[in-house]
Amino acid sequence: MKYLPLARVESLIRRVVEEPFTWLGGGSLDPFQLASHLTRQYEHAAAQDEAPQRFTVYISPDDYDAIERELPAFQQQVADYVVLMARRRGFDLKEPPAVAIQARPEEAARSAHIVAHFDSPDNPSETGILFTGDGAAIHEAIRAADAFLIIQGRQHIALDQPVIRIGRRVDNDIVLDLPSISRQQAQIRWRQRYFVLYDVSGQGNTSVNGVRIQEHVLRPGDVVALSDILLVYGEGRDEPGGANPAAADGMDSTMLKPEE
């Protein structure tokens, strides 16, 4: 039997995500409610660094009959709403997602199952998430925040990019080559005016100030625990351009990925 590498298996699992959805009210499927639910996938996408390219929405035959006449326009309206709502949440989609609504006998009335489809790594799509606003303005805002991490009280690392990936794998921006750290442990992303920490390990080993988190807006003085590694988030150093102090014994396995 041929076994796939674990990373490949994980990427295949992430390609399709299914979740239930029930809409409010006694009428037919509402495009605004549906789009609002679909937009949540892009919040998850920010943490996982991937975006769904299309959605399949399975509803009951009766609910399908209620919208069948206007189905093409309905599906396009949902896709357009998703683009607008994602933009309000700080993400700009390169193109609207494809939305397909289908009847499935096992679905209950006024409820659905939504399947989010992700491209295969072997066949990437142009669909993706962009940061809203001008790139130069975003980098200027990041420089003005002058944010940094202190790892284990010894090593200072400037947060000067919109996305910082942290984990054990060597393709992360901050590599923590320690057994207790997941290959992809966390991400720090710039959203509007703040850096936001996301746990992407799927193991619940990321906490802030002693509380486990999935997503957290970072504030100066926050103590972040990635498993048993402690980091302190700060802003506004006196010498933002100064060199990082050398890592003390036991932390020489922590490194910044060199710039391309």
PDB file of N, CA and C in Angstrom, residues 81-176:
ATOM      1  N   TYR A  81     -22.490  39.640  -2.655  1.00  0.00           N
ATOM      2  CA  TYR A  81     -22.575  39.987  -1.236  1.00  0.00           C
ATOM      3  C   TYR A  81     -21.326  39.519  -0.482  1.00  0.00           C
ATOM      4  N   VAL A  82     -20.839  38.332  -0.813  1.00  0.00           N
ATOM      5  CA  VAL A  82     -19.641  37.805  -0.150  1.00  0.00           C
ATOM      6  C   VAL A  82     -18.464  38.753  -0.353  1.00  0.00           C
ATOM      7  N   VAL A  83     -18.294  39.242  -1.574  1.00  0.00           N
ATOM      8  CA  VAL A  83     -17.197  40.173  -1.864  1.00  0.00           C
ATOM      9  C   VAL A  83     -17.320  41.431  -1.013  1.00  0.00           C
ATOM     10  N   LEU A  84     -18.530  41.987  -0.931  1.00  0.00           N
ATOM     11  CA  LEU A  84     -18.739  43.223  -0.161  1.00  0.00           C
ATOM     12  C   LEU A  84     -18.502  42.993   1.330  1.00  0.00           C
ATOM     13  N   MET A  85     -19.025  41.889   1.862  1.00  0.00           N
ATOM     14  CA  MET A  85     -18.867  41.624   3.293  1.00  0.00           C
ATOM     15  C   MET A  85     -17.426  41.314   3.651  1.00  0.00           C
ATOM     16  N   ALA A  86     -16.732  40.583   2.786  1.00  0.00           N
ATOM     17  CA  ALA A  86     -15.321  40.293   3.048  1.00  0.00           C
ATOM     18  C   ALA A  86     -14.514  41.584   3.085  1.00  0.00           C
ATOM     19  N   ARG A  87     -14.843  42.518   2.196  1.00  0.00           N
ATOM     20  CA  ARG A  87     -14.123  43.793   2.174  1.00  0.00           C
ATOM     21  C   ARG A  87     -14.337  44.560   3.465  1.00  0.00           C
ATOM     22  N   ARG A  88     -15.553  44.519   4.003  1.00  0.00           N
ATOM     23  CA  ARG A  88     -15.830  45.204   5.267  1.00  0.00           C
ATOM     24  C   ARG A  88     -15.044  44.607   6.422  1.00  0.00           C
ATOM     25  N   ARG A  89     -14.703  43.327   6.308  1.00  0.00           N
ATOM     26  CA  ARG A  89     -13.941  42.651   7.371  1.00  0.00           C
ATOM     27  C   ARG A  89     -12.434  42.766   7.158  1.00  0.00           C
ATOM     28  N   GLY A  90     -12.034  43.529   6.149  1.00  0.00           N
ATOM     29  CA  GLY A  90     -10.610  43.791   5.951  1.00  0.00           C
ATOM     30  C   GLY A  90      -9.951  42.966   4.885  1.00  0.00           C
ATOM     31  N   PHE A  91     -10.736  42.211   4.084  1.00  0.00           N
ATOM     32  CA  PHE A  91     -10.170  41.389   3.030  1.00  0.00           C
ATOM     33  C   PHE A  91     -10.750  41.798   1.683  1.00  0.00           C
ATOM     34  N   ASP A  92      -9.901  41.794   0.682  1.00  0.00           N
ATOM     35  CA  ASP A  92     -10.337  42.131  -0.664  1.00  0.00           C
ATOM     36  C   ASP A  92     -10.108  40.906  -1.545  1.00  0.00           C
ATOM     37  N   LEU A  93     -11.189  40.307  -2.044  1.00  0.00           N
ATOM     38  CA  LEU A  93     -11.074  39.107  -2.862  1.00  0.00           C
ATOM     39  C   LEU A  93     -10.691  39.481  -4.287  1.00  0.00           C
ATOM     40  N   LYS A  94      -9.788  38.716  -4.859  1.00  0.00           N
ATOM     41  CA  LYS A  94      -9.367  38.981  -6.236  1.00  0.00           C
ATOM     42  C   LYS A  94     -10.518  38.793  -7.212  1.00  0.00           C
ATOM     43  N   GLU A  95     -11.402  37.855  -6.937  1.00  0.00           N
ATOM     44  CA  GLU A  95     -12.566  37.619  -7.770  1.00  0.00           C
ATOM     45  C   GLU A  95     -13.648  36.976  -6.920  1.00  0.00           C
ATOM     46  N   PRO A  96     -14.930  37.129  -7.287  1.00  0.00           N
ATOM     47  CA  PRO A  96     -16.000  36.522  -6.486  1.00  0.00           C
ATOM     48  C   PRO A  96     -15.900  35.002  -6.504  1.00  0.00           C
ATOM     49  N   PRO A  97     -16.301  34.353  -5.422  1.00  0.00           N
ATOM     50  CA  PRO A  97     -16.320  32.886  -5.427  1.00  0.00           C
ATOM     51  C   PRO A  97     -17.487  32.383  -6.274  1.00  0.00           C
ATOM     52  N   ALA A  98     -17.364  31.194  -6.790  1.00  0.00           N
ATOM     53  CA  ALA A  98     -18.484  30.562  -7.494  1.00  0.00           C
ATOM     54  C   ALA A  98     -19.409  29.939  -6.458  1.00  0.00           C
ATOM     55  N   VAL A  99     -20.699  30.198  -6.590  1.00  0.00           N
ATOM     56  CA  VAL A  99     -21.692  29.673  -5.655  1.00  0.00           C
ATOM     57  C   VAL A  99     -22.670  28.814  -6.433  1.00  0.00           C
ATOM     58  N   ALA A 100     -22.800  27.553  -6.044  1.00  0.00           N
ATOM     59  CA  ALA A 100     -23.734  26.626  -6.693  1.00  0.00           C
ATOM     60  C   ALA A 100     -24.705  26.096  -5.644  1.00  0.00           C
ATOM     61  N   ILE A 101     -25.999  26.251  -5.894  1.00  0.00           N
ATOM     62  CA  ILE A 101     -27.035  25.782  -4.979  1.00  0.00           C
ATOM     63  C   ILE A 101     -27.699  24.563  -5.598  1.00  0.00           C
ATOM     64  N   GLN A 102     -27.762  23.467  -4.836  1.00  0.00           N
ATOM     65  CA  GLN A 102     -28.294  22.213  -5.355  1.00  0.00           C
ATOM     66  C   GLN A 102     -29.293  21.609  -4.373  1.00  0.00           C
ATOM     67  N   ALA A 103     -30.257  20.867  -4.917  1.00  0.00           N
ATOM     68  CA  ALA A 103     -31.236  20.179  -4.083  1.00  0.00           C
ATOM     69  C   ALA A 103     -30.681  18.833  -3.626  1.00  0.00           C
ATOM     70  N   ARG A 104     -30.983  18.489  -2.357  1.00  0.00           N
ATOM     71  CA  ARG A 104     -30.571  17.191  -1.824  1.00  0.00           C
ATOM     72  C   ARG A 104     -31.677  16.698  -0.905  1.00  0.00           C
ATOM     73  N   PRO A 105     -32.265  15.541  -1.191  1.00  0.00           N
ATOM     74  CA  PRO A 105     -33.453  15.087  -0.459  1.00  0.00           C
ATOM     75  C   PRO A 105     -33.273  14.997   1.057  1.00  0.00           C
ATOM     76  N   GLU A 106     -32.080  14.679   1.526  1.00  0.00           N
ATOM     77  CA  GLU A 106     -31.902  14.476   2.970  1.00  0.00           C
ATOM     78  C   GLU A 106     -31.840  15.775   3.771  1.00  0.00           C
ATOM     79  N   GLU A 107     -31.814  16.932   3.102  1.00  0.00           N
ATOM     80  CA  GLU A 107     -31.748  18.197   3.823  1.00  0.00           C
ATOM     81  C   GLU A 107     -33.119  18.571   4.385  1.00  0.00           C
ATOM     82  N   ALA A 108     -33.139  19.080   5.628  1.00  0.00           N
ATOM     83  CA  ALA A 108     -34.381  19.526   6.254  1.00  0.00           C
ATOM     84  C   ALA A 108     -34.775  20.893   5.726  1.00  0.00           C
ATOM     85  N   ALA A 109     -36.036  21.257   5.922  1.00  0.00           N
ATOM     86  CA  ALA A 109     -36.507  22.571   5.480  1.00  0.00           C
ATOM     87  C   ALA A 109     -35.776  23.681   6.219  1.00  0.00           C
ATOM     88  N   ARG A 110     -35.476  24.750   5.485  1.00  0.00           N
ATOM     89  CA  ARG A 110     -34.803  25.946   6.013  1.00  0.00           C
ATOM     90  C   ARG A 110     -33.470  25.633   6.677  1.00  0.00           C
ATOM     91  N   SER A 111     -32.791  24.625   6.160  1.00  0.00           N
ATOM     92  CA  SER A 111     -31.440  24.326   6.608  1.00  0.00           C
ATOM     93  C   SER A 111     -30.645  23.820   5.418  1.00  0.00           C
ATOM     94  N   ALA A 112     -29.347  23.821   5.560  1.00  0.00           N
ATOM     95  CA  ALA A 112     -28.490  23.460   4.435  1.00  0.00           C
ATOM     96  C   ALA A 112     -27.173  22.909   4.939  1.00  0.00           C
ATOM     97  N   HIS A 113     -26.444  22.332   4.023  1.00  0.00           N
ATOM     98  CA  HIS A 113     -25.045  22.005   4.260  1.00  0.00           C
ATOM     99  C   HIS A 113     -24.214  22.725   3.206  1.00  0.00           C
ATOM    100  N   ILE A 114     -23.187  23.394   3.679  1.00  0.00           N
ATOM    101  CA  ILE A 114     -22.334  24.188   2.798  1.00  0.00           C
ATOM    102  C   ILE A 114     -20.994  23.494   2.668  1.00  0.00           C
ATOM    103  N   VAL A 115     -20.553  23.314   1.456  1.00  0.00           N
ATOM    104  CA  VAL A 115     -19.246  22.718   1.192  1.00  0.00           C
ATOM    105  C   VAL A 115     -18.360  23.782   0.571  1.00  0.00           C
ATOM    106  N   ALA A 116     -17.255  24.092   1.246  1.00  0.00           N
ATOM    107  CA  ALA A 116     -16.267  25.047   0.723  1.00  0.00           C
ATOM    108  C   ALA A 116     -15.171  24.265   0.027  1.00  0.00           C
ATOM    109  N   HIS A 117     -14.910  24.606  -1.213  1.00  0.00           N
ATOM    110  CA  HIS A 117     -13.928  23.882  -2.015  1.00  0.00           C
ATOM    111  C   HIS A 117     -12.644  24.690  -2.119  1.00  0.00           C
ATOM    112  N   PHE A 118     -11.521  24.029  -1.860  1.00  0.00           N
ATOM    113  CA  PHE A 118     -10.207  24.641  -1.975  1.00  0.00           C
ATOM    114  C   PHE A 118      -9.455  23.962  -3.113  1.00  0.00           C
ATOM    115  N   ASP A 119      -8.684  24.754  -3.841  1.00  0.00           N
ATOM    116  CA  ASP A 119      -7.937  24.189  -4.958  1.00  0.00           C
ATOM    117  C   ASP A 119      -6.900  23.200  -4.474  1.00  0.00           C
ATOM    118  N   SER A 120      -6.621  22.228  -5.311  1.00  0.00           N
ATOM    119  CA  SER A 120      -5.504  21.321  -5.067  1.00  0.00           C
ATOM    120  C   SER A 120      -4.196  22.089  -5.121  1.00  0.00           C
ATOM    121  N   PRO A 121      -3.213  21.764  -4.270  1.00  0.00           N
ATOM    122  CA  PRO A 121      -1.906  22.398  -4.364  1.00  0.00           C
ATOM    123  C   PRO A 121      -1.265  22.224  -5.732  1.00  0.00           C
ATOM    124  N   ASP A 122      -1.682  21.166  -6.472  1.00  0.00           N
ATOM    125  CA  ASP A 122      -1.117  20.929  -7.799  1.00  0.00           C
ATOM    126  C   ASP A 122      -1.798  21.747  -8.879  1.00  0.00           C
ATOM    127  N   ASN A 123      -2.916  22.416  -8.514  1.00  0.00           N
ATOM    128  CA  ASN A 123      -3.661  23.180  -9.503  1.00  0.00           C
ATOM    129  C   ASN A 123      -4.143  24.478  -8.880  1.00  0.00           C
ATOM    130  N   PRO A 124      -3.238  25.374  -8.521  1.00  0.00           N
ATOM    131  CA  PRO A 124      -3.605  26.584  -7.801  1.00  0.00           C
ATOM    132  C   PRO A 124      -4.485  27.501  -8.636  1.00  0.00           C
ATOM    133  N   SER A 125      -5.355  28.217  -7.942  1.00  0.00           N
ATOM    134  CA  SER A 125      -6.244  29.169  -8.599  1.00  0.00           C
ATOM    135  C   SER A 125      -5.752  30.588  -8.374  1.00  0.00           C
ATOM    136  N   GLU A 126      -6.293  31.501  -9.156  1.00  0.00           N
ATOM    137  CA  GLU A 126      -5.956  32.909  -8.962  1.00  0.00           C
ATOM    138  C   GLU A 126      -6.794  33.537  -7.849  1.00  0.00           C
ATOM    139  N   THR A 127      -7.827  32.799  -7.392  1.00  0.00           N
ATOM    140  CA  THR A 127      -8.647  33.337  -6.318  1.00  0.00           C
ATOM    141  C   THR A 127      -7.831  33.393  -5.036  1.00  0.00           C
ATOM    142  N   GLY A 128      -7.952  34.470  -4.290  1.00  0.00           N
ATOM    143  CA  GLY A 128      -7.198  34.585  -3.052  1.00  0.00           C
ATOM    144  C   GLY A 128      -7.661  35.769  -2.250  1.00  0.00           C
ATOM    145  N   ILE A 129      -6.953  36.052  -1.167  1.00  0.00           N
ATOM    146  CA  ILE A 129      -7.281  37.156  -0.284  1.00  0.00           C
ATOM    147  C   ILE A 129      -6.174  38.190  -0.368  1.00  0.00           C
ATOM    148  N   LEU A 130      -6.582  39.417  -0.541  1.00  0.00           N
ATOM    149  CA  LEU A 130      -5.635  40.523  -0.534  1.00  0.00           C
ATOM    150  C   LEU A 130      -5.934  41.408   0.662  1.00  0.00           C
ATOM    151  N   PHE A 131      -4.942  42.109   1.152  1.00  0.00           N
ATOM    152  CA  PHE A 131      -5.186  43.093   2.177  1.00  0.00           C
ATOM    153  C   PHE A 131      -5.855  44.300   1.551  1.00  0.00           C
ATOM    154  N   THR A 132      -6.907  44.809   2.215  1.00  0.00           N
ATOM    155  CA  THR A 132      -7.615  45.965   1.703  1.00  0.00           C
ATOM    156  C   THR A 132      -6.737  47.204   1.800  1.00  0.00           C
ATOM    157  N   GLY A 133      -6.780  48.003   0.752  1.00  0.00           N
ATOM    158  CA  GLY A 133      -6.063  49.270   0.778  1.00  0.00           C
ATOM    159  C   GLY A 133      -4.743  49.199   0.035  1.00  0.00           C
ATOM    160  N   ASP A 134      -4.073  50.331  -0.053  1.00  0.00           N
ATOM    161  CA  ASP A 134      -2.822  50.442  -0.781  1.00  0.00           C
ATOM    162  C   ASP A 134      -1.697  49.752  -0.023  1.00  0.00           C
ATOM    163  N   GLY A 135      -0.882  48.983  -0.751  1.00  0.00           N
ATOM    164  CA  GLY A 135       0.189  48.235  -0.107  1.00  0.00           C
ATOM    165  C   GLY A 135       1.182  49.127   0.610  1.00  0.00           C
ATOM    166  N   ALA A 136       1.541  50.252  -0.004  1.00  0.00           N
ATOM    167  CA  ALA A 136       2.487  51.179   0.625  1.00  0.00           C
ATOM    168  C   ALA A 136       1.914  51.734   1.923  1.00  0.00           C
ATOM    169  N   ALA A 137       0.610  52.024   1.918  1.00  0.00           N
ATOM    170  CA  ALA A 137      -0.021  52.559   3.124  1.00  0.00           C
ATOM    171  C   ALA A 137      -0.032  51.522   4.241  1.00  0.00           C
ATOM    172  N   ILE A 138      -0.236  50.244   3.870  1.00  0.00           N
ATOM    173  CA  ILE A 138      -0.233  49.181   4.869  1.00  0.00           C
ATOM    174  C   ILE A 138       1.142  49.057   5.513  1.00  0.00           C
ATOM    175  N   HIS A 139       2.190  49.062   4.694  1.00  0.00           N
ATOM    176  CA  HIS A 139       3.538  48.941   5.245  1.00  0.00           C
ATOM    177  C   HIS A 139       3.902  50.166   6.086  1.00  0.00           C
ATOM    178  N   GLU A 140       3.401  51.334   5.707  1.00  0.00           N
ATOM    179  CA  GLU A 140       3.663  52.538   6.500  1.00  0.00           C
ATOM    180  C   GLU A 140       2.978  52.426   7.866  1.00  0.00           C
ATOM    181  N   ALA A 141       1.738  51.897   7.869  1.00  0.00           N
ATOM    182  CA  ALA A 141       1.028  51.717   9.139  1.00  0.00           C
ATOM    183  C   ALA A 141       1.741  50.707  10.022  1.00  0.00           C
ATOM    184  N   ILE A 142       2.271  49.638   9.405  1.00  0.00           N
ATOM    185  CA  ILE A 142       3.009  48.632  10.172  1.00  0.00           C
ATOM    186  C   ILE A 142       4.274  49.236  10.763  1.00  0.00           C
ATOM    187  N   ARG A 143       4.988  50.044   9.966  1.00  0.00           N
ATOM    188  CA  ARG A 143       6.201  50.700  10.491  1.00  0.00           C
ATOM    189  C   ARG A 143       5.854  51.627  11.645  1.00  0.00           C
ATOM    190  N   ALA A 144       4.720  52.340  11.524  1.00  0.00           N
ATOM    191  CA  ALA A 144       4.322  53.266  12.591  1.00  0.00           C
ATOM    192  C   ALA A 144       3.989  52.512  13.884  1.00  0.00           C
ATOM    193  N   ALA A 145       3.412  51.309  13.751  1.00  0.00           N
ATOM    194  CA  ALA A 145       3.111  50.515  14.951  1.00  0.00           C
ATOM    195  C   ALA A 145       4.383  50.079  15.660  1.00  0.00           C
ATOM    196  N   ASP A 146       5.464  49.839  14.872  1.00  0.00           N
ATOM    197  CA  ASP A 146       6.764  49.476  15.428  1.00  0.00           C
ATOM    198  C   ASP A 146       6.629  48.317  16.421  1.00  0.00           C
ATOM    199  N   ALA A 147       5.984  47.253  15.968  1.00  0.00           N
ATOM    200  CA  ALA A 147       5.696  46.122  16.843  1.00  0.00           C
ATOM    201  C   ALA A 147       6.827  45.110  16.830  1.00  0.00           C
ATOM    202  N   PHE A 148       6.910  44.317  17.884  1.00  0.00           N
ATOM    203  CA  PHE A 148       7.980  43.329  17.999  1.00  0.00           C
ATOM    204  C   PHE A 148       7.559  42.221  18.950  1.00  0.00           C
ATOM    205  N   LEU A 149       8.297  41.127  18.903  1.00  0.00           N
ATOM    206  CA  LEU A 149       8.150  40.037  19.846  1.00  0.00           C
ATOM    207  C   LEU A 149       9.447  39.862  20.609  1.00  0.00           C
ATOM    208  N   ILE A 150       9.346  39.510  21.879  1.00  0.00           N
ATOM    209  CA  ILE A 150      10.497  39.093  22.672  1.00  0.00           C
ATOM    210  C   ILE A 150      10.301  37.614  22.974  1.00  0.00           C
ATOM    211  N   ILE A 151      11.206  36.769  22.458  1.00  0.00           N
ATOM    212  CA  ILE A 151      11.077  35.324  22.599  1.00  0.00           C
ATOM    213  C   ILE A 151      11.890  34.848  23.800  1.00  0.00           C
ATOM    214  N   GLN A 152      11.193  34.215  24.747  1.00  0.00           N
ATOM    215  CA  GLN A 152      11.817  33.695  25.957  1.00  0.00           C
ATOM    216  C   GLN A 152      12.617  34.760  26.710  1.00  0.00           C
ATOM    217  N   GLY A 153      12.209  36.019  26.578  1.00  0.00           N
ATOM    218  CA  GLY A 153      12.869  37.107  27.289  1.00  0.00           C
ATOM    219  C   GLY A 153      14.246  37.453  26.779  1.00  0.00           C
ATOM    220  N   ARG A 154      14.633  36.928  25.594  1.00  0.00           N
ATOM    221  CA  ARG A 154      16.017  37.078  25.148  1.00  0.00           C
ATOM    222  C   ARG A 154      16.142  37.650  23.749  1.00  0.00           C
ATOM    223  N   GLN A 155      15.299  37.192  22.837  1.00  0.00           N
ATOM    224  CA  GLN A 155      15.491  37.569  21.439  1.00  0.00           C
ATOM    225  C   GLN A 155      14.377  38.473  20.957  1.00  0.00           C
ATOM    226  N   HIS A 156      14.745  39.636  20.403  1.00  0.00           N
ATOM    227  CA  HIS A 156      13.786  40.588  19.847  1.00  0.00           C
ATOM    228  C   HIS A 156      13.641  40.349  18.348  1.00  0.00           C
ATOM    229  N   ILE A 157      12.384  40.298  17.893  1.00  0.00           N
ATOM    230  CA  ILE A 157      12.101  40.140  16.468  1.00  0.00           C
ATOM    231  C   ILE A 157      11.073  41.177  16.063  1.00  0.00           C
ATOM    232  N   ALA A 158      11.413  42.002  15.085  1.00  0.00           N
ATOM    233  CA  ALA A 158      10.493  43.030  14.602  1.00  0.00           C
ATOM    234  C   ALA A 158       9.386  42.400  13.763  1.00  0.00           C
ATOM    235  N   LEU A 159       8.165  42.893  13.942  1.00  0.00           N
ATOM    236  CA  LEU A 159       7.038  42.482  13.112  1.00  0.00           C
ATOM    237  C   LEU A 159       6.851  43.557  12.046  1.00  0.00           C
ATOM    238  N   ASP A 160       7.436  43.345  10.882  1.00  0.00           N
ATOM    239  CA  ASP A 160       7.450  44.379   9.860  1.00  0.00           C
ATOM    240  C   ASP A 160       6.813  43.938   8.549  1.00  0.00           C
ATOM    241  N   GLN A 161       6.042  42.842   8.599  1.00  0.00           N
ATOM    242  CA  GLN A 161       5.358  42.348   7.408  1.00  0.00           C
ATOM    243  C   GLN A 161       3.878  42.114   7.735  1.00  0.00           C
ATOM    244  N   PRO A 162       2.998  42.139   6.710  1.00  0.00           N
ATOM    245  CA  PRO A 162       1.566  41.927   6.978  1.00  0.00           C
ATOM    246  C   PRO A 162       1.240  40.524   7.482  1.00  0.00           C
ATOM    247  N   VAL A 163       2.076  39.547   7.153  1.00  0.00           N
ATOM    248  CA  VAL A 163       1.848  38.172   7.599  1.00  0.00           C
ATOM    249  C   VAL A 163       3.154  37.608   8.138  1.00  0.00           C
ATOM    250  N   ILE A 164       3.126  37.087   9.351  1.00  0.00           N
ATOM    251  CA  ILE A 164       4.291  36.440   9.952  1.00  0.00           C
ATOM    252  C   ILE A 164       3.865  35.045  10.374  1.00  0.00           C
ATOM    253  N   ARG A 165       4.512  34.033   9.823  1.00  0.00           N
ATOM    254  CA  ARG A 165       4.192  32.637  10.127  1.00  0.00           C
ATOM    255  C   ARG A 165       5.199  32.090  11.143  1.00  0.00           C
ATOM    256  N   ILE A 166       4.691  31.384  12.138  1.00  0.00           N
ATOM    257  CA  ILE A 166       5.533  30.864  13.219  1.00  0.00           C
ATOM    258  C   ILE A 166       5.317  29.362  13.334  1.00  0.00           C
ATOM    259  N   GLY A 167       6.418  28.613  13.393  1.00  0.00           N
ATOM    260  CA  GLY A 167       6.293  27.174  13.563  1.00  0.00           C
ATOM    261  C   GLY A 167       7.625  26.474  13.450  1.00  0.00           C
ATOM    262  N   ARG A 168       7.580  25.159  13.450  1.00  0.00           N
ATOM    263  CA  ARG A 168       8.801  24.361  13.428  1.00  0.00           C
ATOM    264  C   ARG A 168       9.366  24.184  12.024  1.00  0.00           C
ATOM    265  N   ARG A 169       8.494  24.253  11.008  1.00  0.00           N
ATOM    266  CA  ARG A 169       8.966  24.040   9.648  1.00  0.00           C
ATOM    267  C   ARG A 169       9.863  25.182   9.191  1.00  0.00           C
ATOM    268  N   VAL A 170      10.823  24.858   8.326  1.00  0.00           N
ATOM    269  CA  VAL A 170      11.816  25.852   7.924  1.00  0.00           C
ATOM    270  C   VAL A 170      11.251  26.889   6.981  1.00  0.00           C
ATOM    271  N   ASP A 171      10.034  26.685   6.430  1.00  0.00           N
ATOM    272  CA  ASP A 171       9.470  27.689   5.541  1.00  0.00           C
ATOM    273  C   ASP A 171       8.651  28.738   6.288  1.00  0.00           C
ATOM    274  N   ASN A 172       8.655  28.686   7.629  1.00  0.00           N
ATOM    275  CA  ASN A 172       8.019  29.735   8.415  1.00  0.00           C
ATOM    276  C   ASN A 172       8.905  30.973   8.461  1.00  0.00           C
ATOM    277  N   ASP A 173       8.299  32.120   8.775  1.00  0.00           N
ATOM    278  CA  ASP A 173       9.071  33.360   8.898  1.00  0.00           C
ATOM    279  C   ASP A 173       9.863  33.378  10.208  1.00  0.00           C
ATOM    280  N   ILE A 174       9.260  32.858  11.264  1.00  0.00           N
ATOM    281  CA  ILE A 174       9.960  32.675  12.533  1.00  0.00           C
ATOM    282  C   ILE A 174       9.971  31.179  12.823  1.00  0.00           C
ATOM    283  N   VAL A 175      11.150  30.595  12.808  1.00  0.00           N
ATOM    284  CA  VAL A 175      11.288  29.157  12.974  1.00  0.00           C
ATOM    285  C   VAL A 175      11.649  28.845  14.423  1.00  0.00           C
ATOM    286  N   LEU A 176      10.794  28.056  15.081  1.00  0.00           N
ATOM    287  CA  LEU A 176      11.059  27.582  16.434  1.00  0.00           C
ATOM    288  C   LEU A 176      11.282  26.074  16.331  1.00  0.00           C
TER     289      LEU A 176
END
